[in-house]
Structure formats: C-alpha cells, structure tokens
PDB file of C-alpha atoms in Angstrom:
ATOM      1  CA  MET A  10     115.298  19.314 107.675  1.00 50.00           C
ATOM      2  CA  CYS A  11     118.642  18.127 105.836  1.00 50.00           C
ATOM      3  CA  ARG A  12     120.011  14.696 108.429  1.00 51.00           C
ATOM      4  CA  HIS A  13     122.811  17.568 109.578  1.00 48.00           C
ATOM      5  CA  GLU A  14     120.436  19.881 111.201  1.00 52.00           C
ATOM      6  CA  LEU A  15     118.122  17.003 112.776  1.00 44.00           C
ATOM      7  CA  LEU A  16     121.429  16.405 114.328  1.00 44.00           C
ATOM      8  CA  VAL A  17     121.897  19.504 115.600  1.00 44.00           C
ATOM      9  CA  VAL A  18     118.625  19.767 116.680  1.00 44.00           C
ATOM     10  CA  ALA A  19     119.094  16.758 119.021  1.00 45.00           C
ATOM     11  CA  THR A  20     121.742  18.002 120.269  1.00 46.00           C
ATOM     12  CA  LEU A  21     120.836  20.681 121.610  1.00 44.00           C
ATOM     13  CA  ALA A  22     117.131  19.797 122.787  1.00 45.00           C
ATOM     14  CA  SER A  23     118.987  16.615 124.996  1.00 47.00           C
ATOM     15  CA  LEU A  24     122.304  19.308 126.109  1.00 43.00           C
ATOM     16  CA  PHE A  25     119.012  21.610 127.418  1.00 43.00           C
ATOM     17  CA  ALA A  26     117.080  18.288 128.699  1.00 44.00           C
ATOM     18  CA  ALA A  27     119.982  17.901 131.427  1.00 41.00           C
ATOM     19  CA  GLN A  28     120.718  21.490 132.438  1.00 41.00           C
ATOM     20  CA  THR A  29     117.288  21.085 133.332  1.00 38.00           C
ATOM     21  CA  ALA A  30     117.135  17.948 135.329  1.00 39.00           C
ATOM     22  CA  LEU A  31     120.895  19.928 136.765  1.00 39.00           C
ATOM     23  CA  ALA A  32     118.487  22.403 138.009  1.00 42.00           C
ATOM     24  CA  ASP A  33     116.520  20.546 140.379  1.00 42.00           C
ATOM     25  CA  GLY A  34     117.351  21.353 144.429  1.00 42.00           C
ATOM     26  CA  PRO A  35     116.358  19.983 147.040  1.00 42.00           C
ATOM     27  CA  GLY A  36     112.670  21.159 146.720  1.00 44.00           C
ATOM     28  CA  GLY A  37     112.205  19.126 143.541  1.00 44.00           C
ATOM     29  CA  PRO A  38     112.704  20.715 140.245  1.00 46.00           C
ATOM     30  CA  ALA A  39     112.896  23.853 139.433  1.00 46.00           C
ATOM     31  CA  ARG A  40     110.073  26.260 138.441  1.00 48.00           C
ATOM     32  CA  GLY A  41     109.844  28.137 135.058  1.00 47.00           C
ATOM     33  CA  LEU A  42     109.439  31.713 135.525  1.00 48.00           C
ATOM     34  CA  LYS A  43     105.515  32.143 134.839  1.00 54.00           C
ATOM     35  CA  THR A  44     105.217  30.192 137.690  1.00 55.00           C
ATOM     36  CA  ALA A  45     107.585  30.526 140.387  1.00 54.00           C
ATOM     37  CA  PRO A  46     105.877  32.719 143.182  1.00 63.00           C
ATOM     38  CA  VAL A  47     106.912  36.121 143.776  1.00 73.00           C
ATOM     39  CA  PHE A  48     107.567  37.760 147.567  1.00 83.00           C
ATOM     40  CA  SER A  49     107.558  41.555 147.436  1.00 89.00           C
ATOM     41  CA  TYR A  50     109.301  43.467 150.254  1.00 95.00           C
ATOM     42  CA  LEU A  51     109.150  47.372 150.838  1.00 94.00           C
ATOM     43  CA  SER A  52     112.201  48.694 149.579  1.00 92.00           C
ATOM     44  CA  GLU A  53     113.433  51.166 152.751  1.00 93.00           C
ATOM     45  CA  LYS A  54     114.565  53.760 151.315  1.00 95.00           C
ATOM     46  CA  ARG A  55     116.518  57.655 153.102  1.00 96.00           C
ATOM     47  CA  ARG A  56     116.668  57.648 157.244  1.00 97.00           C
ATOM     48  CA  THR A  57     113.881  60.279 158.445  1.00 97.00           C
ATOM     49  CA  ALA A  58     113.021  61.264 161.746  1.00 97.00           C
ATOM     50  CA  ALA A  59     110.030  58.899 163.244  1.00 96.00           C
ATOM     51  CA  PRO A  60     107.310  59.384 164.437  1.00 96.00           C
ATOM     52  CA  PHE A  61     106.855  63.242 166.801  1.00 95.00           C
ATOM     53  CA  ALA A  62     104.155  60.031 169.302  1.00 95.00           C
ATOM     54  CA  HIS A  63     106.469  57.449 168.035  1.00 96.00           C
ATOM     55  CA  VAL A  64     109.362  58.937 170.666  1.00 96.00           C
ATOM     56  CA  MET A  65     107.023  59.905 173.424  1.00 96.00           C
ATOM     57  CA  PHE A  66     105.668  55.990 173.562  1.00 96.00           C
ATOM     58  CA  CYS A  67     109.609  55.239 173.518  1.00 96.00           C
ATOM     59  CA  ALA A  68     110.337  57.481 176.046  1.00 96.00           C
ATOM     60  CA  ARG A  69     107.484  55.743 177.865  1.00 95.00           C
ATOM     61  CA  ASN A  70     108.210  52.785 177.422  1.00 94.00           C
ATOM     62  CA  LEU A  71     112.097  52.123 176.579  1.00 93.00           C
ATOM     63  CA  ASN A  72     112.017  47.761 176.410  1.00 91.00           C
ATOM     64  CA  GLU A  73     109.360  47.882 173.670  1.00 92.00           C
ATOM     65  CA  CYS A  74     111.923  50.354 171.892  1.00 93.00           C
ATOM     66  CA  MET A  75     114.673  48.116 172.298  1.00 91.00           C
ATOM     67  CA  ALA A  76     117.224  46.818 169.253  1.00 90.00           C
ATOM     68  CA  ARG A  77     117.728  43.114 170.092  1.00 90.00           C
ATOM     69  CA  ASP A  78     119.054  40.443 168.111  1.00 91.00           C
ATOM     70  CA  GLY A  79     116.713  37.693 166.452  1.00 93.00           C
ATOM     71  CA  ALA A  80     116.373  36.600 162.668  1.00 94.00           C
ATOM     72  CA  SER A  81     115.348  39.520 160.612  1.00 95.00           C
ATOM     73  CA  GLN A  82     113.251  37.748 158.216  1.00 96.00           C
ATOM     74  CA  ILE A  83     110.149  34.571 159.872  1.00 96.00           C
ATOM     75  CA  LEU A  84     109.862  31.100 158.015  1.00 96.00           C
ATOM     76  CA  LEU A  85     105.997  31.047 157.834  1.00 96.00           C
ATOM     77  CA  ASP A  86     105.261  27.646 157.996  1.00 97.00           C
ATOM     78  CA  PRO A  87     102.040  26.700 159.313  1.00 97.00           C
ATOM     79  CA  ALA A  88     102.651  26.953 163.163  1.00 97.00           C
ATOM     80  CA  ALA A  89     103.984  30.534 162.552  1.00 97.00           C
ATOM     81  CA  ASP A  90     101.149  31.243 160.347  1.00 97.00           C
ATOM     82  CA  LYS A  91      97.948  29.960 161.942  1.00 97.00           C
ATOM     83  CA  GLN A  92     100.354  32.147 165.004  1.00 97.00           C
ATOM     84  CA  LEU A  93     100.241  34.780 163.060  1.00 98.00           C
ATOM     85  CA  ARG A  94      95.517  34.960 162.382  1.00 98.00           C
ATOM     86  CA  ALA A  95      95.333  34.100 166.105  1.00 98.00           C
ATOM     87  CA  VAL A  96      96.759  37.384 167.615  1.00 98.00           C
ATOM     88  CA  ASN A  97      95.363  40.409 164.146  1.00 98.00           C
ATOM     89  CA  ALA A  98      91.861  38.810 164.436  1.00 98.00           C
ATOM     90  CA  SER A  99      92.208  38.695 168.882  1.00 98.00           C
ATOM     91  CA  VAL A 100      93.935  41.706 168.655  1.00 98.00           C
ATOM     92  CA  ASN A 101      91.578  43.326 166.178  1.00 98.00           C
ATOM     93  CA  GLY A 102      88.711  42.186 168.541  1.00 97.00           C
ATOM     94  CA  SER A 103      89.858  43.140 172.020  1.00 97.00           C
ATOM     95  CA  ILE A 104      90.859  47.024 171.561  1.00 97.00           C
ATOM     96  CA  ARG A 105      87.796  48.727 170.520  1.00 96.00           C
ATOM     97  CA  PRO A 106      88.126  51.584 167.799  1.00 94.00           C
ATOM     98  CA  LEU A 107      88.946  55.388 169.014  1.00 90.00           C
ATOM     99  CA  ASN A 108      89.804  57.914 167.974  1.00 83.00           C
ATOM    100  CA  GLU A 109      91.598  60.890 170.241  1.00 75.00           C
ATOM    101  CA  SER A 110      90.203  63.692 170.454  1.00 69.00           C
ATOM    102  CA  PRO A 111      92.331  66.919 168.845  1.00 69.00           C
ATOM    103  CA  GLU A 112      93.101  68.291 171.918  1.00 69.00           C
ATOM    104  CA  GLU A 113      94.371  65.157 173.279  1.00 73.00           C
ATOM    105  CA  GLY A 114      96.804  64.717 170.195  1.00 77.00           C
ATOM    106  CA  ASP A 115      98.075  62.018 168.770  1.00 87.00           C
ATOM    107  CA  VAL A 116      99.524  59.215 172.011  1.00 93.00           C
ATOM    108  CA  TRP A 117     100.704  55.322 170.992  1.00 95.00           C
ATOM    109  CA  GLN A 118     100.040  53.148 173.080  1.00 95.00           C
ATOM    110  CA  VAL A 119     100.166  48.794 173.147  1.00 96.00           C
ATOM    111  CA  ASN A 120      97.972  47.106 174.952  1.00 94.00           C
ATOM    112  CA  VAL A 121      94.899  48.871 175.692  1.00 95.00           C
ATOM    113  CA  LYS A 122      90.837  48.460 175.943  1.00 95.00           C
ATOM    114  CA  ALA A 123      90.266  51.155 173.228  1.00 95.00           C
ATOM    115  CA  GLY A 124      92.167  52.137 170.772  1.00 94.00           C
ATOM    116  CA  ASP A 125      92.921  53.815 167.290  1.00 95.00           C
ATOM    117  CA  CYS A 126      95.759  51.537 164.145  1.00 96.00           C
ATOM    118  CA  GLU A 127      98.862  52.866 165.878  1.00 96.00           C
ATOM    119  CA  ASP A 128      97.883  50.838 169.478  1.00 97.00           C
ATOM    120  CA  PHE A 129      96.462  48.435 167.990  1.00 98.00           C
ATOM    121  CA  ALA A 130      99.867  48.090 165.568  1.00 98.00           C
ATOM    122  CA  LEU A 131     101.717  47.772 168.712  1.00 97.00           C
ATOM    123  CA  THR A 132      99.833  45.694 170.503  1.00 98.00           C
ATOM    124  CA  LYS A 133      99.796  42.646 167.658  1.00 98.00           C
ATOM    125  CA  ARG A 134     104.334  43.275 168.172  1.00 97.00           C
ATOM    126  CA  ASP A 135     103.856  42.777 171.546  1.00 96.00           C
ATOM    127  CA  ARG A 136     101.343  40.103 171.432  1.00 97.00           C
ATOM    128  CA  LEU A 137     104.176  38.176 168.734  1.00 97.00           C
ATOM    129  CA  ILE A 138     107.312  39.178 170.454  1.00 96.00           C
ATOM    130  CA  ALA A 139     105.957  37.417 173.571  1.00 96.00           C
ATOM    131  CA  MET A 140     105.369  34.470 171.614  1.00 96.00           C
ATOM    132  CA  GLY A 141     108.285  34.700 171.268  1.00 96.00           C
ATOM    133  CA  TRP A 142     108.582  36.351 167.498  1.00 97.00           C
ATOM    134  CA  SER A 143     111.652  37.918 166.154  1.00 96.00           C
ATOM    135  CA  VAL A 144     111.644  42.107 167.181  1.00 95.00           C
ATOM    136  CA  LYS A 145     113.525  42.481 164.347  1.00 96.00           C
ATOM    137  CA  ALA A 146     111.122  41.064 161.451  1.00 97.00           C
ATOM    138  CA  LEU A 147     107.915  42.758 163.517  1.00 97.00           C
ATOM    139  CA  ARG A 148     108.080  46.955 162.424  1.00 98.00           C
ATOM    140  CA  ILE A 149     105.823  49.616 162.296  1.00 98.00           C
ATOM    141  CA  ALA A 150     104.604  51.474 159.178  1.00 98.00           C
ATOM    142  CA  VAL A 151     102.766  54.024 158.938  1.00 98.00           C
ATOM    143  CA  ALA A 152     100.771  54.743 155.617  1.00 97.00           C
ATOM    144  CA  LYS A 153      97.595  56.532 153.745  1.00 97.00           C
ATOM    145  CA  THR A 154      94.318  54.998 152.928  1.00 96.00           C
ATOM    146  CA  ALA A 155      92.602  54.965 149.845  1.00 95.00           C
ATOM    147  CA  THR A 156      90.788  58.351 151.607  1.00 95.00           C
ATOM    148  CA  GLY A 157      94.052  59.922 152.044  1.00 95.00           C
ATOM    149  CA  LYS A 158      93.862  59.646 156.258  1.00 94.00           C
ATOM    150  CA  GLY A 159      96.173  58.606 158.837  1.00 94.00           C
ATOM    151  CA  HIS A 160      97.136  55.248 159.055  1.00 96.00           C
ATOM    152  CA  ALA A 161     100.064  52.857 160.638  1.00 97.00           C
ATOM    153  CA  VAL A 162      99.897  48.859 161.016  1.00 98.00           C
ATOM    154  CA  LEU A 163     102.677  46.443 161.859  1.00 98.00           C
ATOM    155  CA  VAL A 164     104.541  44.911 158.590  1.00 98.00           C
ATOM    156  CA  VAL A 165     105.724  41.605 159.393  1.00 98.00           C
ATOM    157  CA  LYS A 166     109.243  40.505 157.466  1.00 97.00           C
ATOM    158  CA  THR A 167     108.538  36.265 156.145  1.00 97.00           C
ATOM    159  CA  ASP A 168     110.127  34.721 153.314  1.00 96.00           C
ATOM    160  CA  GLN A 169     106.745  34.725 152.010  1.00 95.00           C
ATOM    161  CA  GLY A 170     107.193  38.182 151.818  1.00 96.00           C
ATOM    162  CA  ASP A 171     105.945  41.729 153.639  1.00 97.00           C
ATOM    163  CA  LEU A 172     102.604  41.113 155.074  1.00 98.00           C
ATOM    164  CA  VAL A 173     101.144  43.258 156.804  1.00 98.00           C
ATOM    165  CA  LEU A 174      98.455  43.258 159.957  1.00 98.00           C
ATOM    166  CA  ASP A 175      95.524  45.288 159.246  1.00 97.00           C
ATOM    167  CA  ASN A 176      93.723  46.526 162.615  1.00 97.00           C
ATOM    168  CA  ARG A 177      90.845  47.036 159.845  1.00 97.00           C
ATOM    169  CA  THR A 178      90.805  43.120 158.328  1.00 96.00           C
ATOM    170  CA  ASN A 179      91.400  39.914 159.692  1.00 97.00           C
ATOM    171  CA  ALA A 180      92.680  39.379 156.296  1.00 97.00           C
ATOM    172  CA  ILE A 181      96.895  39.014 156.631  1.00 97.00           C
ATOM    173  CA  LYS A 182      97.333  40.791 152.730  1.00 96.00           C
ATOM    174  CA  GLY A 183     101.143  40.846 151.528  1.00 96.00           C
ATOM    175  CA  TRP A 184     101.955  45.047 150.985  1.00 96.00           C
ATOM    176  CA  ARG A 185     101.090  45.465 147.298  1.00 95.00           C
ATOM    177  CA  ASP A 186      97.761  44.260 148.085  1.00 96.00           C
ATOM    178  CA  THR A 187      96.511  46.778 150.814  1.00 96.00           C
ATOM    179  CA  ASP A 188      94.774  50.207 149.652  1.00 96.00           C
ATOM    180  CA  LEU A 189      97.902  51.830 151.732  1.00 97.00           C
ATOM    181  CA  ARG A 190     100.407  54.404 150.829  1.00 97.00           C
ATOM    182  CA  TRP A 191     103.642  53.817 152.210  1.00 97.00           C
ATOM    183  CA  LEU A 192     105.391  56.269 153.862  1.00 97.00           C
ATOM    184  CA  MET A 193     107.860  54.644 156.299  1.00 98.00           C
ATOM    185  CA  ILE A 194     108.336  52.246 158.414  1.00 98.00           C
ATOM    186  CA  GLN A 195     110.804  51.181 162.046  1.00 97.00           C
ATOM    187  CA  SER A 196     114.445  49.235 160.923  1.00 96.00           C
ATOM    188  CA  GLY A 197     114.584  46.011 161.998  1.00 94.00           C
ATOM    189  CA  ASP A 198     117.555  47.033 163.828  1.00 94.00           C
ATOM    190  CA  ASP A 199     116.317  49.634 165.769  1.00 95.00           C
ATOM    191  CA  PRO A 200     113.074  50.663 166.320  1.00 94.00           C
ATOM    192  CA  ARG A 201     113.970  53.795 167.145  1.00 96.00           C
ATOM    193  CA  ILE A 202     114.936  54.797 163.598  1.00 96.00           C
ATOM    194  CA  TRP A 203     112.963  55.209 160.643  1.00 98.00           C
ATOM    195  CA  PHE A 204     113.098  55.291 157.273  1.00 97.00           C
ATOM    196  CA  GLU A 205     111.043  56.638 153.997  1.00 97.00           C
ATOM    197  CA  LEU A 206     109.129  54.157 151.713  1.00 96.00           C
TER     198      LEU A 206
END
C-alpha cells in the first residue's frame, strides 16, 4: 500500500472511532447490533368484536372494564419483576383448574377458587392493579394452544417486551417464546375494545 492510501485508511479509522465514542449514551457504550437485546411487542391489527363472555363479564363488573389513566408500559425493574413472578405463581397455585361445562357456557370471573384460563388471567390482572400497576399495561389476550384449544392469558406490556402470564406454567415468557397462536387482545386504552392479532 502506498503512503497516501495508508494515510486515507488511518484517517477513516480515526473518524469511525470518534463516531463510535460519540454514540456512547448515559447508559454507557452503544451495543453492536448482534448483542443488543431485542424486545418484541404484539402488533394489533383491526378492531374486532370482544369475546361475548368478556362482554358479559364487563356488564357484571363495570369497575374491571373501565378505561383509566396510567402508563401504557411497565418499567420492569427488579422489584416489578419480583412482584410479577409472585403474582403469577400465587394465582397459578391458588385457583383449582376447572373447565366449564358446555351447558353453562363460557363465564369469565375474577378472584375465584376454581376456574379456567380466563379466570386465572383476570385474577392476575386484578391483583396487579390492586398493587398499583397500570391498567393500560395489563391486557387479556385470546389464543390457541399448540393442540388447537382456545386459551386466554394476561399479557403485560413492559420496557422489555410483551410478557405472558399463563396458568399452564409459572415461567413468564415473551409472547414469541410461547406455544400460542395469537388471535385477539384487549386495548390498553379501553379494556372493552379488542383487536385482532
């Protein structure tokens, strides 16, 4: 390489190093694309009809379905993470799984001793709200399991992505890390409004 080319390469290298240094923010050096964490959120599509059982639940429990102010996303610091894990495990352990009979139809309830998936999800939502969590970040979602069975879970919107609280496991997972095929979700702004996924 000639002297002129070495000078150009050295100049470009020093400019690149200077730009990288300028990319440092209050949290420290910027991470490369390969090491940056990827946070994923469910993408709402068009508005859809709410599940009929949810409409009936709201008619019986007006306070559970009111739109409220608050943050649309939770900062998942260690204290919030601990609360989330405790509520998920506590509710999973305190409600006896019980499928409704076809004669009764699908009835959504909160704070029950025995119930099915949506009863677990509603109870988790209710307990987190009682602890001061924002209603806007706590949404019920309806999906299908890997075996094709209808299922409901609580989805918590955090600064680390949408996290799923499922009565089938105490592990809290990102929405993409579940075996669920997503169908619909509540609006964060108004719990009576639902969107396709």
